[in-house]
């Protein structure tokens, strides 16, 4: 056998070994029945260009509704209030109405027209018969998270360092130095567009399966809402990911208290490398004063 033929044989053997190690055949058995069920029963819905928008918006409002109920119950339910980052500063209806108003305004003015345009001009989503393997599913979500994390870190850093960008596009988000769930999308149209664009385009750039792309969108909405929720639950993502690698609500709360820190939405490594990382103060669960740089802004 020639050297080239031997190398080809060895390469094919190695690829077969890798497939067995990653368990492609067994992984297919995990997601394939789920994917088959959705394709057979919700084929037209899944193919619609509107589906990702409806999925993201529905996920967001369900999460916000849950956290808002917790916020309103917390002052009289100690079992909830104990997990709030600021247990002595309750979230009230005067806090809720302005943020809800801006959220609805943004959805009517930006999200709805963008969804209609996508429905009119974007072709239906192709639904491949094969489900992603578990390995490619989780690797795709992780890849999208890493890319999105880098994109938003740079965007966020730039919009804090350039005064005109901050005043014009990002200052509205920092009107509240005590985040709660509805502050998540208390944003300018430009920031909302940027975040939505990356969440949509990153799975396409990484050539993810549509099931992986939709799962990333849901997870992205979940993490964004969790970062702003104002709670430090034991099951929160930052308490599950070890070594302080994940940001989470306490670090993002610290960003709203000290706006020159903690810019990354997911991981902590860019803030470590960029010198913008800060650890929430041990007393952050009972902060009553307003940081100097946030004077005059709303709670």
mmCIF file of C-alpha atoms in Angstrom:
data_model
loop_
_atom_site.group_PDB
_atom_site.id
_atom_site.type_symbol
_atom_site.label_atom_id
_atom_site.label_comp_id
_atom_site.label_asym_id
_atom_site.label_seq_id
_atom_site.Cartn_x
_atom_site.Cartn_y
_atom_site.Cartn_z
ATOM 1 C CA UNK A 1 0.000 0.000 0.000
ATOM 2 C CA UNK A 2 1.290 3.468 -0.861
ATOM 3 C CA UNK A 3 2.047 6.062 1.803
ATOM 4 C CA UNK A 4 -0.916 8.159 0.609
ATOM 5 C CA UNK A 5 -3.239 5.190 0.809
ATOM 6 C CA UNK A 6 -1.980 4.336 4.280
ATOM 7 C CA UNK A 7 -2.541 7.908 5.472
ATOM 8 C CA UNK A 8 -6.037 7.888 4.024
ATOM 9 C CA UNK A 9 -6.826 4.620 5.769
ATOM 10 C CA UNK A 10 -5.470 5.939 9.069
ATOM 11 C CA UNK A 11 -7.460 9.175 8.683
ATOM 12 C CA UNK A 12 -10.699 7.301 8.026
ATOM 13 C CA UNK A 13 -9.981 5.035 10.998
ATOM 14 C CA UNK A 14 -9.396 8.085 13.224
ATOM 15 C CA UNK A 15 -12.617 9.761 12.032
ATOM 16 C CA UNK A 16 -14.533 6.565 12.756
ATOM 17 C CA UNK A 17 -12.961 6.442 16.211
ATOM 18 C CA UNK A 18 -13.906 10.060 16.927
ATOM 19 C CA UNK A 19 -17.469 9.406 15.809
ATOM 20 C CA UNK A 20 -17.661 6.488 18.210
ATOM 21 C CA UNK A 21 -16.135 8.495 21.066
ATOM 22 C CA UNK A 22 -18.561 11.382 20.607
ATOM 23 C CA UNK A 23 -21.311 8.812 20.295
ATOM 24 C CA UNK A 24 -22.970 10.137 17.152
ATOM 25 C CA UNK A 25 -25.297 7.174 16.873
ATOM 26 C CA UNK A 26 -26.418 7.363 20.502
ATOM 27 C CA UNK A 27 -26.637 11.157 20.445
ATOM 28 C CA UNK A 28 -28.942 11.000 17.435
ATOM 29 C CA UNK A 29 -31.264 8.804 19.485
ATOM 30 C CA UNK A 30 -31.510 11.548 22.105
ATOM 31 C CA UNK A 31 -32.582 14.501 19.950
ATOM 32 C CA UNK A 32 -33.929 12.751 16.855
ATOM 33 C CA UNK A 33 -37.307 11.701 18.335
ATOM 34 C CA UNK A 34 -37.831 15.216 19.687
ATOM 35 C CA UNK A 35 -36.905 16.758 16.345
ATOM 36 C CA UNK A 36 -39.103 14.300 14.444
ATOM 37 C CA UNK A 37 -42.057 15.161 16.681
ATOM 38 C CA UNK A 38 -41.680 18.898 16.109
ATOM 39 C CA UNK A 39 -41.164 18.493 12.360
ATOM 40 C CA UNK A 40 -44.224 16.289 11.972
ATOM 41 C CA UNK A 41 -46.587 18.275 14.190
ATOM 42 C CA UNK A 42 -45.375 21.880 13.826
ATOM 43 C CA UNK A 43 -43.795 21.844 10.378
ATOM 44 C CA UNK A 44 -45.386 25.030 9.035
ATOM 45 C CA UNK A 45 -44.854 26.949 12.274
ATOM 46 C CA UNK A 46 -41.172 26.049 12.480
ATOM 47 C CA UNK A 47 -40.571 26.969 8.838
ATOM 48 C CA UNK A 48 -42.112 30.422 9.251
ATOM 49 C CA UNK A 49 -39.582 33.293 9.349
ATOM 50 C CA UNK A 50 -41.694 34.692 12.195
ATOM 51 C CA UNK A 51 -41.053 31.711 14.475
ATOM 52 C CA UNK A 52 -37.678 32.852 15.935
ATOM 53 C CA UNK A 53 -39.131 36.286 16.711
ATOM 54 C CA UNK A 54 -42.249 34.848 18.358
ATOM 55 C CA UNK A 55 -40.101 32.376 20.315
ATOM 56 C CA UNK A 56 -37.761 35.073 21.643
ATOM 57 C CA UNK A 57 -40.496 37.583 22.497
ATOM 58 C CA UNK A 58 -42.670 34.958 24.197
ATOM 59 C CA UNK A 59 -39.722 33.686 26.242
ATOM 60 C CA UNK A 60 -38.857 37.212 27.328
ATOM 61 C CA UNK A 61 -42.338 38.191 28.479
ATOM 62 C CA UNK A 62 -42.874 34.888 30.306
ATOM 63 C CA UNK A 63 -39.633 35.355 32.236
ATOM 64 C CA UNK A 64 -40.371 39.004 32.958
ATOM 65 C CA UNK A 65 -43.860 38.104 34.195
ATOM 66 C CA UNK A 66 -42.389 35.499 36.560
ATOM 67 C CA UNK A 67 -39.745 37.847 37.980
ATOM 68 C CA UNK A 68 -42.228 40.721 38.289
ATOM 69 C CA UNK A 69 -44.551 38.539 40.352
ATOM 70 C CA UNK A 70 -41.593 37.667 42.583
ATOM 71 C CA UNK A 71 -40.698 41.368 42.888
ATOM 72 C CA UNK A 72 -44.218 42.273 44.001
ATOM 73 C CA UNK A 73 -44.408 39.375 46.466
ATOM 74 C CA UNK A 74 -40.902 39.825 47.884
ATOM 75 C CA UNK A 75 -41.670 42.610 50.424
ATOM 76 C CA UNK A 76 -44.200 40.380 52.208
ATOM 77 C CA UNK A 77 -42.599 36.993 51.476
ATOM 78 C CA UNK A 78 -39.260 36.672 53.341
ATOM 79 C CA UNK A 79 -38.517 33.375 51.566
ATOM 80 C CA UNK A 80 -38.287 35.375 48.297
ATOM 81 C CA UNK A 81 -36.865 38.625 49.635
ATOM 82 C CA UNK A 82 -33.862 36.869 51.171
ATOM 83 C CA UNK A 83 -32.514 36.166 47.663
ATOM 84 C CA UNK A 84 -32.841 39.736 46.379
ATOM 85 C CA UNK A 85 -29.598 41.615 45.881
ATOM 86 C CA UNK A 86 -31.197 44.685 47.496
ATOM 87 C CA UNK A 87 -33.782 43.302 49.928
ATOM 88 C CA UNK A 88 -34.375 46.683 51.552
ATOM 89 C CA UNK A 89 -35.209 48.412 48.249
ATOM 90 C CA UNK A 90 -38.453 46.876 46.927
ATOM 91 C CA UNK A 91 -39.546 47.038 43.299
ATOM 92 C CA UNK A 92 -42.844 48.941 43.096
ATOM 93 C CA UNK A 93 -45.340 49.808 40.390
ATOM 94 C CA UNK A 94 -43.735 53.251 39.828
ATOM 95 C CA UNK A 95 -40.585 51.320 38.869
ATOM 96 C CA UNK A 96 -42.470 48.861 36.692
ATOM 97 C CA UNK A 97 -44.673 51.127 34.556
ATOM 98 C CA UNK A 98 -41.935 53.193 32.824
ATOM 99 C CA UNK A 99 -39.852 50.126 31.973
ATOM 100 C CA UNK A 100 -42.891 48.233 30.735
ATOM 101 C CA UNK A 101 -43.888 51.233 28.638
ATOM 102 C CA UNK A 102 -40.481 51.471 26.944
ATOM 103 C CA UNK A 103 -40.453 47.707 26.367
ATOM 104 C CA UNK A 104 -43.849 47.760 24.648
ATOM 105 C CA UNK A 105 -42.886 50.888 22.687
ATOM 106 C CA UNK A 106 -39.705 49.198 21.406
ATOM 107 C CA UNK A 107 -41.601 46.078 20.392
ATOM 108 C CA UNK A 108 -44.234 48.047 18.522
ATOM 109 C CA UNK A 109 -41.805 50.444 16.853
ATOM 110 C CA UNK A 110 -38.862 48.114 16.126
ATOM 111 C CA UNK A 111 -39.559 44.426 16.743
ATOM 112 C CA UNK A 112 -42.953 44.221 15.039
ATOM 113 C CA UNK A 113 -41.903 45.991 11.793
ATOM 114 C CA UNK A 114 -38.686 43.928 11.672
ATOM 115 C CA UNK A 115 -40.709 40.749 12.129
ATOM 116 C CA UNK A 116 -43.097 41.715 9.337
ATOM 117 C CA UNK A 117 -40.176 42.513 7.018
ATOM 118 C CA UNK A 118 -38.575 39.173 7.839
ATOM 119 C CA UNK A 119 -41.872 37.392 7.167
ATOM 120 C CA UNK A 120 -42.236 39.103 3.781
ATOM 121 C CA UNK A 121 -38.681 38.856 2.469
ATOM 122 C CA UNK A 122 -36.962 35.954 4.191
ATOM 123 C CA UNK A 123 -37.578 32.483 2.714
ATOM 124 C CA UNK A 124 -39.026 29.734 4.924
ATOM 125 C CA UNK A 125 -36.528 28.012 7.185
ATOM 126 C CA UNK A 126 -35.381 24.653 5.796
ATOM 127 C CA UNK A 127 -35.927 21.835 8.265
ATOM 128 C CA UNK A 128 -33.330 19.091 7.776
ATOM 129 C CA UNK A 129 -34.565 15.578 8.535
ATOM 130 C CA UNK A 130 -31.621 14.889 10.834
ATOM 131 C CA UNK A 131 -31.450 16.328 14.321
ATOM 132 C CA UNK A 132 -28.130 17.692 15.573
ATOM 133 C CA UNK A 133 -26.067 15.353 17.698
ATOM 134 C CA UNK A 134 -25.778 16.253 21.376
ATOM 135 C CA UNK A 135 -22.144 17.124 20.795
ATOM 136 C CA UNK A 136 -22.840 19.526 17.919
ATOM 137 C CA UNK A 137 -25.921 20.901 19.718
ATOM 138 C CA UNK A 138 -24.052 21.978 22.843
ATOM 139 C CA UNK A 139 -20.913 22.932 20.919
ATOM 140 C CA UNK A 140 -23.019 25.173 18.671
ATOM 141 C CA UNK A 141 -24.657 26.914 21.632
ATOM 142 C CA UNK A 142 -21.274 27.358 23.315
ATOM 143 C CA UNK A 143 -19.787 28.743 20.106
ATOM 144 C CA UNK A 144 -22.622 31.258 19.730
ATOM 145 C CA UNK A 145 -22.192 32.288 23.358
ATOM 146 C CA UNK A 146 -18.454 32.879 22.944
ATOM 147 C CA UNK A 147 -18.927 34.923 19.765
ATOM 148 C CA UNK A 148 -21.858 36.930 21.147
ATOM 149 C CA UNK A 149 -19.968 37.538 24.395
ATOM 150 C CA UNK A 150 -17.035 39.067 22.480
ATOM 151 C CA UNK A 151 -19.286 41.154 20.231
ATOM 152 C CA UNK A 152 -21.302 42.639 23.045
ATOM 153 C CA UNK A 153 -18.250 43.194 25.264
ATOM 154 C CA UNK A 154 -16.721 45.407 22.559
ATOM 155 C CA UNK A 155 -20.028 47.161 21.836
ATOM 156 C CA UNK A 156 -20.692 47.726 25.535
ATOM 157 C CA UNK A 157 -17.177 48.941 26.270
ATOM 158 C CA UNK A 158 -17.254 51.334 23.310
ATOM 159 C CA UNK A 159 -20.634 52.764 24.322
ATOM 160 C CA UNK A 160 -19.300 53.508 27.789
ATOM 161 C CA UNK A 161 -15.948 54.948 26.727
ATOM 162 C CA UNK A 162 -17.252 57.246 23.949
ATOM 163 C CA UNK A 163 -19.360 59.919 25.629
ATOM 164 C CA UNK A 164 -21.528 60.648 22.581
ATOM 165 C CA UNK A 165 -22.389 56.967 22.114
ATOM 166 C CA UNK A 166 -23.221 56.627 25.796
ATOM 167 C CA UNK A 167 -25.464 59.693 25.927
ATOM 168 C CA UNK A 168 -27.177 58.911 22.616
ATOM 169 C CA UNK A 169 -27.708 55.149 22.810
ATOM 170 C CA UNK A 170 -26.865 53.564 26.164
ATOM 171 C CA UNK A 171 -27.607 56.062 28.929
ATOM 172 C CA UNK A 172 -31.291 55.106 29.035
ATOM 173 C CA UNK A 173 -30.370 51.617 30.225
ATOM 174 C CA UNK A 174 -28.439 53.095 33.153
ATOM 175 C CA UNK A 175 -31.261 55.237 34.427
ATOM 176 C CA UNK A 176 -31.815 52.364 36.847
ATOM 177 C CA UNK A 177 -28.859 51.539 39.108
ATOM 178 C CA UNK A 178 -30.805 48.691 40.721
ATOM 179 C CA UNK A 179 -31.668 46.313 37.858
ATOM 180 C CA UNK A 180 -34.838 44.249 37.820
ATOM 181 C CA UNK A 181 -36.174 42.067 35.045
ATOM 182 C CA UNK A 182 -37.942 44.767 33.004
ATOM 183 C CA UNK A 183 -34.724 46.786 32.830
ATOM 184 C CA UNK A 184 -33.390 44.049 30.523
ATOM 185 C CA UNK A 185 -34.995 45.679 27.490
ATOM 186 C CA UNK A 186 -35.170 49.210 28.834
ATOM 187 C CA UNK A 187 -32.981 50.100 25.858
ATOM 188 C CA UNK A 188 -32.563 52.393 22.916
ATOM 189 C CA UNK A 189 -33.651 51.075 19.531
ATOM 190 C CA UNK A 190 -30.024 50.887 18.386
ATOM 191 C CA UNK A 191 -28.986 48.665 21.285
ATOM 192 C CA UNK A 192 -32.030 46.446 20.847
ATOM 193 C CA UNK A 193 -31.237 46.103 17.140
ATOM 194 C CA UNK A 194 -27.560 45.289 17.822
ATOM 195 C CA UNK A 195 -28.345 42.578 20.342
ATOM 196 C CA UNK A 196 -31.083 41.066 18.181
ATOM 197 C CA UNK A 197 -28.896 41.140 15.064
ATOM 198 C CA UNK A 198 -26.019 39.236 16.709
ATOM 199 C CA UNK A 199 -28.341 36.694 18.320
ATOM 200 C CA UNK A 200 -29.798 36.018 14.866
ATOM 201 C CA UNK A 201 -26.673 36.111 12.717
ATOM 202 C CA UNK A 202 -24.202 34.238 14.966
ATOM 203 C CA UNK A 203 -25.859 30.792 14.563
ATOM 204 C CA UNK A 204 -25.928 31.399 10.795
ATOM 205 C CA UNK A 205 -22.225 32.298 10.731
ATOM 206 C CA UNK A 206 -21.387 29.169 12.723
ATOM 207 C CA UNK A 207 -23.655 27.060 10.466
ATOM 208 C CA UNK A 208 -25.702 25.752 13.387
ATOM 209 C CA UNK A 209 -28.675 23.450 13.014
ATOM 210 C CA UNK A 210 -31.913 25.441 13.330
ATOM 211 C CA UNK A 211 -32.757 23.595 16.570
ATOM 212 C CA UNK A 212 -29.411 24.745 17.970
ATOM 213 C CA UNK A 213 -30.030 28.317 16.787
ATOM 214 C CA UNK A 214 -33.457 28.497 18.422
ATOM 215 C CA UNK A 215 -32.126 27.010 21.646
ATOM 216 C CA UNK A 216 -29.346 29.604 21.721
ATOM 217 C CA UNK A 217 -31.899 32.394 21.249
ATOM 218 C CA UNK A 218 -33.970 31.121 24.174
ATOM 219 C CA UNK A 219 -30.886 30.704 26.355
ATOM 220 C CA UNK A 220 -29.666 34.180 25.412
ATOM 221 C CA UNK A 221 -32.986 35.716 26.462
ATOM 222 C CA UNK A 222 -32.947 33.691 29.679
ATOM 223 C CA UNK A 223 -29.429 34.787 30.620
ATOM 224 C CA UNK A 224 -30.082 38.434 29.754
ATOM 225 C CA UNK A 225 -33.178 38.455 31.952
ATOM 226 C CA UNK A 226 -31.400 36.569 34.720
ATOM 227 C CA UNK A 227 -28.534 39.092 34.652
ATOM 228 C CA UNK A 228 -31.009 41.907 35.328
ATOM 229 C CA UNK A 229 -33.414 40.066 37.624
ATOM 230 C CA UNK A 230 -31.888 41.333 40.877
ATOM 231 C CA UNK A 231 -31.844 37.904 42.535
ATOM 232 C CA UNK A 232 -29.054 35.608 43.673
ATOM 233 C CA UNK A 233 -30.787 32.240 43.661
ATOM 234 C CA UNK A 234 -28.732 29.107 44.449
ATOM 235 C CA UNK A 235 -29.651 27.664 41.032
ATOM 236 C CA UNK A 236 -28.655 30.800 39.106
ATOM 237 C CA UNK A 237 -26.163 30.206 36.304
ATOM 238 C CA UNK A 238 -23.317 32.063 38.024
ATOM 239 C CA UNK A 239 -23.691 29.719 41.022
ATOM 240 C CA UNK A 240 -23.550 26.637 38.797
ATOM 241 C CA UNK A 241 -20.535 27.594 36.635
ATOM 242 C CA UNK A 242 -17.333 27.221 38.704
ATOM 243 C CA UNK A 243 -14.261 29.419 39.179
ATOM 244 C CA UNK A 244 -16.133 32.694 38.712
ATOM 245 C CA UNK A 245 -16.178 32.163 34.942
ATOM 246 C CA UNK A 246 -19.780 33.377 34.630
ATOM 247 C CA UNK A 247 -21.001 36.907 35.244
ATOM 248 C CA UNK A 248 -24.573 36.637 36.438
ATOM 249 C CA UNK A 249 -26.877 38.991 38.310
ATOM 250 C CA UNK A 250 -24.454 40.092 41.087
ATOM 251 C CA UNK A 251 -21.759 41.150 38.610
ATOM 252 C CA UNK A 252 -24.214 42.906 36.331
ATOM 253 C CA UNK A 253 -25.756 44.616 39.332
ATOM 254 C CA UNK A 254 -22.238 45.811 40.160
ATOM 255 C CA UNK A 255 -21.976 47.147 36.593
ATOM 256 C CA UNK A 256 -25.069 49.289 37.158
ATOM 257 C CA UNK A 257 -23.552 50.496 40.432
ATOM 258 C CA UNK A 258 -20.073 51.005 38.933
ATOM 259 C CA UNK A 259 -20.623 51.506 35.178
ATOM 260 C CA UNK A 260 -16.938 51.219 34.249
ATOM 261 C CA UNK A 261 -16.840 47.518 35.097
ATOM 262 C CA UNK A 262 -18.216 44.106 34.068
ATOM 263 C CA UNK A 263 -19.126 44.724 30.426
ATOM 264 C CA UNK A 264 -19.403 41.124 29.181
ATOM 265 C CA UNK A 265 -22.902 39.557 29.125
ATOM 266 C CA UNK A 266 -21.936 35.916 29.745
ATOM 267 C CA UNK A 267 -18.399 35.037 30.757
ATOM 268 C CA UNK A 268 -15.858 36.910 32.857
ATOM 269 C CA UNK A 269 -12.690 36.352 30.832
ATOM 270 C CA UNK A 270 -12.921 39.492 28.664
ATOM 271 C CA UNK A 271 -13.361 41.655 31.745
ATOM 272 C CA UNK A 272 -10.393 39.906 33.356
ATOM 273 C CA UNK A 273 -8.238 40.475 30.277
ATOM 274 C CA UNK A 274 -9.469 44.043 29.765
ATOM 275 C CA UNK A 275 -9.015 45.099 33.381
ATOM 276 C CA UNK A 276 -12.728 45.872 33.705
ATOM 277 C CA UNK A 277 -13.669 43.047 36.043
ATOM 278 C CA UNK A 278 -14.943 43.736 39.524
ATOM 279 C CA UNK A 279 -16.333 41.488 42.224
ATOM 280 C CA UNK A 280 -19.611 42.573 43.843
ATOM 281 C CA UNK A 281 -19.099 43.942 47.322
ATOM 282 C CA UNK A 282 -19.985 41.607 50.149
ATOM 283 C CA UNK A 283 -22.537 44.139 51.361
ATOM 284 C CA UNK A 284 -24.252 44.456 47.967
ATOM 285 C CA UNK A 285 -27.346 42.656 49.279
ATOM 286 C CA UNK A 286 -28.055 45.577 51.592
ATOM 287 C CA UNK A 287 -26.879 48.594 49.627
ATOM 288 C CA UNK A 288 -28.950 51.656 50.455
ATOM 289 C CA UNK A 289 -26.776 54.438 49.133
ATOM 290 C CA UNK A 290 -26.337 55.462 45.535
ATOM 291 C CA UNK A 291 -22.859 55.163 43.956
ATOM 292 C CA UNK A 292 -21.303 58.519 43.230
ATOM 293 C CA UNK A 293 -21.185 58.007 39.482
ATOM 294 C CA UNK A 294 -24.901 57.148 39.436
ATOM 295 C CA UNK A 295 -26.202 60.109 41.433
ATOM 296 C CA UNK A 296 -29.444 61.422 40.077
ATOM 297 C CA UNK A 297 -30.420 58.189 38.337
ATOM 298 C CA UNK A 298 -33.446 56.108 39.155
ATOM 299 C CA UNK A 299 -33.532 53.063 41.414
#
